[in-house]
Structures are given as C-alpha cells and as structure tokens.
PDB file of C-alpha atoms in Angstrom:
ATOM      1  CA  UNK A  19     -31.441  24.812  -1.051  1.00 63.00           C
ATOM      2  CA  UNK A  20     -34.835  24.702   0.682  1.00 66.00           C
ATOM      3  CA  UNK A  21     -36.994  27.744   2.895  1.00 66.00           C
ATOM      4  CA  UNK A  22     -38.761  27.168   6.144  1.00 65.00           C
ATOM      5  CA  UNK A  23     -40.131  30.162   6.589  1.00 68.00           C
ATOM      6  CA  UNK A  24     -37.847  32.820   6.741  1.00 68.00           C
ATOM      7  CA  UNK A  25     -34.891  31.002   6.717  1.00 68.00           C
ATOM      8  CA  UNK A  26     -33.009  29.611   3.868  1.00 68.00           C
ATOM      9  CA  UNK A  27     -30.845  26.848   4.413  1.00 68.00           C
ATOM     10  CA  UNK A  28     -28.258  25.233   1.908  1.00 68.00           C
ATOM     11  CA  UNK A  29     -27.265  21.416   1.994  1.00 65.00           C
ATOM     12  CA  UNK A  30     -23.899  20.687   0.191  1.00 62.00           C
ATOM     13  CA  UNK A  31     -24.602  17.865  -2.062  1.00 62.00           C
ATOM     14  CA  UNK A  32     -20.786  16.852  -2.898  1.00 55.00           C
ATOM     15  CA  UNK A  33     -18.801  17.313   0.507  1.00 50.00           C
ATOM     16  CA  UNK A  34     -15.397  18.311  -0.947  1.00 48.00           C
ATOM     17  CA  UNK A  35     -12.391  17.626   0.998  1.00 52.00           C
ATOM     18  CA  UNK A  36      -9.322  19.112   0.467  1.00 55.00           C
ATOM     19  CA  UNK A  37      -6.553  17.325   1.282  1.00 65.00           C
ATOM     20  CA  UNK A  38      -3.258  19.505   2.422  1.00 78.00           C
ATOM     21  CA  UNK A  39      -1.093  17.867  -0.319  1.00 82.00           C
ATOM     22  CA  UNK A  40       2.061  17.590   2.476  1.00 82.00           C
ATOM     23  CA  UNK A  41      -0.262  15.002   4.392  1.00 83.00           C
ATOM     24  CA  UNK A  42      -0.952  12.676   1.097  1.00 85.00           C
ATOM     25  CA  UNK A  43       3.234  12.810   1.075  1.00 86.00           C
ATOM     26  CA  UNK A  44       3.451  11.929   4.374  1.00 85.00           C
ATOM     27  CA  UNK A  45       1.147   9.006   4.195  1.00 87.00           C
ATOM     28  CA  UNK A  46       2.474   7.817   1.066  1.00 87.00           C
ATOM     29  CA  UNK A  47       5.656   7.760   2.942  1.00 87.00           C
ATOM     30  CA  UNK A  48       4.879   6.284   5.841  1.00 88.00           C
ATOM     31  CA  UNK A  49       2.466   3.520   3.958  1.00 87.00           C
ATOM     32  CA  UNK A  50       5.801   2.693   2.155  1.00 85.00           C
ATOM     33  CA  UNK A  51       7.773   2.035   5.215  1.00 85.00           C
ATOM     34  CA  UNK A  52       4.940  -0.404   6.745  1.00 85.00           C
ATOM     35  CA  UNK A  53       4.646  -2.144   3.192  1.00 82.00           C
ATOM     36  CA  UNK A  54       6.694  -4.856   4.592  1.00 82.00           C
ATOM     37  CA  UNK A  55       4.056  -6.028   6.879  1.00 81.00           C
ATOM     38  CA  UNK A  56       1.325  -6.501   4.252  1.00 77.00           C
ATOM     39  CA  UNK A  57      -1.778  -4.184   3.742  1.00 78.00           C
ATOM     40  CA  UNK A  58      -1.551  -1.271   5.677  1.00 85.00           C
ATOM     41  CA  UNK A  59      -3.611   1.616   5.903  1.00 86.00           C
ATOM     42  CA  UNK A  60      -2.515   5.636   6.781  1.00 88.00           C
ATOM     43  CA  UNK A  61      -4.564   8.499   8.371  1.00 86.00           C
ATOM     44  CA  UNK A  62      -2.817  11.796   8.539  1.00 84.00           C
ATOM     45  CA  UNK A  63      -4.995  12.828  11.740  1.00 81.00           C
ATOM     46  CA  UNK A  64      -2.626  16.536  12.162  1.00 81.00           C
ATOM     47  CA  UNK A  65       0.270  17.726  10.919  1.00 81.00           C
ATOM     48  CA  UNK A  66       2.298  15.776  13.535  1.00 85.00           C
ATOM     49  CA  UNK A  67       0.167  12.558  13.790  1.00 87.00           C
ATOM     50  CA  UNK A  68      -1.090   9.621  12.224  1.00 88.00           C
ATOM     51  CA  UNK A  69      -2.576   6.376  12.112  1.00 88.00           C
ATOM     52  CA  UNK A  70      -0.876   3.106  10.761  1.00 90.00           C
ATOM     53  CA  UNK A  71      -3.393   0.494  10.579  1.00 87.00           C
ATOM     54  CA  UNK A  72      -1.609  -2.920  10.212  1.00 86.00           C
ATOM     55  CA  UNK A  73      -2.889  -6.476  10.416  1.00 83.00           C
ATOM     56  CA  UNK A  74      -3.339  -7.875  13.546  1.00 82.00           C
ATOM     57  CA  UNK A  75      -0.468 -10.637  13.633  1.00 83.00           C
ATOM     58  CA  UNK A  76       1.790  -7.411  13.316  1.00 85.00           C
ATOM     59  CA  UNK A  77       0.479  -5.015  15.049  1.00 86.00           C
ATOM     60  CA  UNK A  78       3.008  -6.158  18.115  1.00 89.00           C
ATOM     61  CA  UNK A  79       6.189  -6.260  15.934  1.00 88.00           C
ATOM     62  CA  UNK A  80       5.331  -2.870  14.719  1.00 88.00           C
ATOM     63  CA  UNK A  81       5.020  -1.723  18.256  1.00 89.00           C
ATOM     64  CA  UNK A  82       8.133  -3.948  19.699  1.00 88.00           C
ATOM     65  CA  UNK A  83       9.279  -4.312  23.109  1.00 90.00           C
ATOM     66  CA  UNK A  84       8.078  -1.516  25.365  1.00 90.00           C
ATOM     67  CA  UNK A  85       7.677   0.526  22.149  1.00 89.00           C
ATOM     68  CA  UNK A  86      11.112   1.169  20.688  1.00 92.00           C
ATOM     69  CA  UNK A  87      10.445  -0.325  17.319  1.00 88.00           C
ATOM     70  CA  UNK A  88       7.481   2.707  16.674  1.00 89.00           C
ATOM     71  CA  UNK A  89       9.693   4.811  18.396  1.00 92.00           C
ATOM     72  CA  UNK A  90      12.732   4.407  16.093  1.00 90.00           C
ATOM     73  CA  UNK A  91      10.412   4.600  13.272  1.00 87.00           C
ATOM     74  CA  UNK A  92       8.568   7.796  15.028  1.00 90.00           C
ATOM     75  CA  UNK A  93      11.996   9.961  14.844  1.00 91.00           C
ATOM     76  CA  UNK A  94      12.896   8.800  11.375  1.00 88.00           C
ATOM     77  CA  UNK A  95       9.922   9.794   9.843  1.00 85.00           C
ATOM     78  CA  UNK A  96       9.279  12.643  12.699  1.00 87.00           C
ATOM     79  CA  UNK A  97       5.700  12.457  13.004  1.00 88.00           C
ATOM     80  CA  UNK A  98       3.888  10.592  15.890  1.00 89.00           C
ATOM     81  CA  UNK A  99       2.835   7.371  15.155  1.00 90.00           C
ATOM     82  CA  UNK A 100      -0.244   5.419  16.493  1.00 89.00           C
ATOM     83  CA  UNK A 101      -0.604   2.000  15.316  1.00 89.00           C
ATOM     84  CA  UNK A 102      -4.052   0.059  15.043  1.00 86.00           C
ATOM     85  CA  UNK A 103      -5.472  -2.953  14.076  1.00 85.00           C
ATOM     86  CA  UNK A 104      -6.156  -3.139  10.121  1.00 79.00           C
ATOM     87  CA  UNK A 105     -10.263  -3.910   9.868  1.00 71.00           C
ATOM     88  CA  UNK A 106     -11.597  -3.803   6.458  1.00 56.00           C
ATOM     89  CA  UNK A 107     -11.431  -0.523   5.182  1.00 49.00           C
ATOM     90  CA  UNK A 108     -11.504  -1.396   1.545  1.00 52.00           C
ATOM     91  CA  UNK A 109     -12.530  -4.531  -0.873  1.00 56.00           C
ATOM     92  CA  UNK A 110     -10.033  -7.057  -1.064  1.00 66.00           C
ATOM     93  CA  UNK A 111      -7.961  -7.185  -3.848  1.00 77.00           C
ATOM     94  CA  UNK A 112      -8.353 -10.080  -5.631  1.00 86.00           C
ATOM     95  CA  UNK A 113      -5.721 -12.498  -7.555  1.00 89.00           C
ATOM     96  CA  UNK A 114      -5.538 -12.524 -11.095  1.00 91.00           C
ATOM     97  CA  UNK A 115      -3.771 -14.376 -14.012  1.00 92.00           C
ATOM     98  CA  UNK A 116      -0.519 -13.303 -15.105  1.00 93.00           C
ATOM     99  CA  UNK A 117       2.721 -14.492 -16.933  1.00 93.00           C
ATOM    100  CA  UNK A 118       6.144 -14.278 -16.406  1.00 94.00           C
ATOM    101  CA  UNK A 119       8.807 -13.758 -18.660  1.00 93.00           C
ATOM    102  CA  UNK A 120      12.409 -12.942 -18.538  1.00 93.00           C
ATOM    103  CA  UNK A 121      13.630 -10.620 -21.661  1.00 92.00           C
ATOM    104  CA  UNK A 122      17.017  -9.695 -21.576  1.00 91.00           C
ATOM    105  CA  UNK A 123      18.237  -8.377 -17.821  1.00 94.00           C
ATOM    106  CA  UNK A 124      14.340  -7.858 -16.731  1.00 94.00           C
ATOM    107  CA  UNK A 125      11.737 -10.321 -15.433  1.00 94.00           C
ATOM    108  CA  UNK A 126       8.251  -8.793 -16.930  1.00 94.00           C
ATOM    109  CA  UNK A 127       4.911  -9.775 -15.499  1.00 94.00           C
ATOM    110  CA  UNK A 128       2.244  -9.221 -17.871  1.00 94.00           C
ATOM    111  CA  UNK A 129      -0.968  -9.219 -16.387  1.00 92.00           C
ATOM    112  CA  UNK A 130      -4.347  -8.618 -18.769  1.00 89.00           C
ATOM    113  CA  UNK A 131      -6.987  -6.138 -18.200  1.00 86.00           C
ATOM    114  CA  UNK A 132      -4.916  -4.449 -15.613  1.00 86.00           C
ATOM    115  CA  UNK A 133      -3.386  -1.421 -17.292  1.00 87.00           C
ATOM    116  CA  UNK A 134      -2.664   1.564 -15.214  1.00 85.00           C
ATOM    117  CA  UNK A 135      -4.394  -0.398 -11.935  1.00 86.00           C
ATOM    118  CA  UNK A 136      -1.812  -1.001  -9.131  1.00 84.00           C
ATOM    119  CA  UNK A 137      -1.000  -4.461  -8.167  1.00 87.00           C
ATOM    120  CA  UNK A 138       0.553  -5.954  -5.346  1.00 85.00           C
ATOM    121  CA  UNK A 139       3.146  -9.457  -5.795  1.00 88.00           C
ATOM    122  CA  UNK A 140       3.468 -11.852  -3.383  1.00 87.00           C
ATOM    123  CA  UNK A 141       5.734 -14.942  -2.845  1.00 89.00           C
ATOM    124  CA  UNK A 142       4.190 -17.854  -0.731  1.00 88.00           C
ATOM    125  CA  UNK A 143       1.659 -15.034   0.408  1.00 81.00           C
ATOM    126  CA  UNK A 144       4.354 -12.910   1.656  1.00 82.00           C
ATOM    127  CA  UNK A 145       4.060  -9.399   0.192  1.00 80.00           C
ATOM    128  CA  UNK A 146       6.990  -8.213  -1.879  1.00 84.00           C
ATOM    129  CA  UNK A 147       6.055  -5.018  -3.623  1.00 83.00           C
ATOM    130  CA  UNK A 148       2.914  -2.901  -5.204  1.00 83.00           C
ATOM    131  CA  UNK A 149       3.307  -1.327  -8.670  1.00 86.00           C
ATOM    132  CA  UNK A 150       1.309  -0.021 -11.351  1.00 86.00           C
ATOM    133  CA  UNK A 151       0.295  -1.656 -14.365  1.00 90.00           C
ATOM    134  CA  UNK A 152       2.287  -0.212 -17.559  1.00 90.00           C
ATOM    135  CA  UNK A 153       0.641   0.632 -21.067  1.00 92.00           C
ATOM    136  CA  UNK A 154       1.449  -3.024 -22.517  1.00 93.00           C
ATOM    137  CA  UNK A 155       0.135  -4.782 -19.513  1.00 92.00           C
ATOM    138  CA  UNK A 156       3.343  -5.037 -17.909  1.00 95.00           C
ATOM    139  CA  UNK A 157       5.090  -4.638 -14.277  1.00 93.00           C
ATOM    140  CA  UNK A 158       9.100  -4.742 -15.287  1.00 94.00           C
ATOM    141  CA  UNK A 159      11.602  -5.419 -12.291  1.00 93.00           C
ATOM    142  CA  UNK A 160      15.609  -5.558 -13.365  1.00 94.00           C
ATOM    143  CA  UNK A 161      16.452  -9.043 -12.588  1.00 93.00           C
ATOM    144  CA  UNK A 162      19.753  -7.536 -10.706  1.00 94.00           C
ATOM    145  CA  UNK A 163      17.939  -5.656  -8.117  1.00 92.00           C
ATOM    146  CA  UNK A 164      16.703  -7.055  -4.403  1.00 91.00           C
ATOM    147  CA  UNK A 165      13.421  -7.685  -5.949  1.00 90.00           C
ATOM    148  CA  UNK A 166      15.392  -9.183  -9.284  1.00 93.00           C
ATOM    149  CA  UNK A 167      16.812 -11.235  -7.378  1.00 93.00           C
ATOM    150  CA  UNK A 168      13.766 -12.098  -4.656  1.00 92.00           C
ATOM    151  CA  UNK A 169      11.877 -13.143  -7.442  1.00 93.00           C
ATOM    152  CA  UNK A 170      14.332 -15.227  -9.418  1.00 93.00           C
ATOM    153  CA  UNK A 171      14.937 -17.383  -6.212  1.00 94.00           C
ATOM    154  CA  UNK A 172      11.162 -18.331  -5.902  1.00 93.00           C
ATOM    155  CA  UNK A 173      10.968 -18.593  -9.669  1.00 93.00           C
ATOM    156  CA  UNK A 174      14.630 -21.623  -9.152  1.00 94.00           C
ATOM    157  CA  UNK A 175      12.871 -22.856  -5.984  1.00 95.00           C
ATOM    158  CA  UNK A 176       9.414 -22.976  -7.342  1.00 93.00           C
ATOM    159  CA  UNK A 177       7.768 -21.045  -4.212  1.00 94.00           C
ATOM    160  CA  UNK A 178       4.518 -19.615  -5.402  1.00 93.00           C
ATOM    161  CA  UNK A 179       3.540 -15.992  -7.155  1.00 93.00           C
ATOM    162  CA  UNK A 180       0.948 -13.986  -7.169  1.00 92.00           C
ATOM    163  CA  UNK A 181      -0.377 -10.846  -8.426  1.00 91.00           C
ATOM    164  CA  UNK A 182      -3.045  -9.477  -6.555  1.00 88.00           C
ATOM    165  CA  UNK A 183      -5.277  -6.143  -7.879  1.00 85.00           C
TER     166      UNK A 183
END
C-alpha cells in the first residue's frame, strides 16, 4: 500500500490464482492420454479448450492426416484441442541411480533420495510411465501387467532403463 496524494493504491504482493479444480482434472486427463509421446505439457485455456504442448518430432502424429487423429481424440475427451510445440517450460528432469529387483510377482525400483517425488521410466529413451516415489524409496509395478511385462522384456533383452526425476 502506498499514497500519492489523495489516492491510495494497493499492490498485491502474492498474486493468487485459483484454479477451477474441474480444469486441473481435465488436464490431468488429457496429460495422461499424450503421455505416450513423451513430455507433454496442458493449459486449460476455457472450459472447452486447451493446449497440448508436445515435442516437436510429434507434434504431426498428434495432429495426423488432415487432423483426424486430434479430432478422434477431441470427441473422446470433448474438449477442443490445440496442439503446440513443447519449448522448455520447466527444468529437465534429470536421471538418477536406481535398482531393480523382482520380489515375489512385482518388479520394485528403488530409487534413493526420491521419496514422494514423481519419476518418469524409460526403456531405450522411450517413455513408459511416471509414478511417485513410495515411503521406502520404491516405484512397485506387478510383473503381470502391460508395464510387468514391458519391463521384464527389456530387463531378458537387456535394452536400457532409466529413471528420470
């Protein structure tokens, strides 16, 4: 708060935002069903539109001939969909250490000093899936599942892992 003159004028130190709680649902959402194509980014721009930043190898096969892949994905989700080029929005995650261990019908990764931080797997650089860091240090994935079973293959074929937070 400061005077000049007569007038008083107020400057918000902390600019609050307060996100409408059905867009941070819809982004989560929609950030899920890009996941496939690596790092992606969502902006909730109205209540029937948002942005999917992607990287720029994908940003064509996200699009897809004369538009029907976004389309198809448009009606699922039923919000409009406009796709950009992913720029550096956020520091990179970086690759850490990790072990892998299989205990009974689970394949644990236990990665130190990560606990309750979400980290992202990758075979031969390929992303596979995000999760967050458990109390022990651990991600668990049921060696039965797709991403059991994903993982088990690169573990018999000896493709590379990494965990990434």
């Amino acid at each position: 708060i400061y005077s000049y003159g007569e007038e008083t004028i107020v400057v918000p130190v902390n600019a609050t935002s307060h996100k409408n709680p059905a867009w941070e649902l819809a982004a989560k959402e929609i950030e899920n069903h890009f996941r496939k194509y690596g790092d992606v980014r969502v902006e909730i721009v109205s209540d029937n539109k948002a942005k999917v930043f992607v990287p720029s190898k994908f940003v064509a096969i996200v699009i897809g001939k004369q538009g029907k892949n976004i389309e198809e994905v448009e009606n699922k989700l039923g919000i409009h969909i406009d796709v950009e080029e992913l720029k550096e929005l956020r520091k990179e995650k970086k690759e850490v250490d990790f072990e892998i261990l299989e205990r009974k019908n689970n394949i644990i990764f236990y990665v130190k000093n990560g606990v309750g931080r979400n980290a992202d797997i990758f075979i031969d650089n390929d992303y596979l899936f995000s999760a967050t860091i458990g109390k022990k240090g651990d991600i668990k994935v049921h060696e039965k599942s797709e991403l059991g079973k994903n993982i088990l293959n690169a573990l018999d074929s000896k493709r590379r892992i990494n965990v990434r937070i």
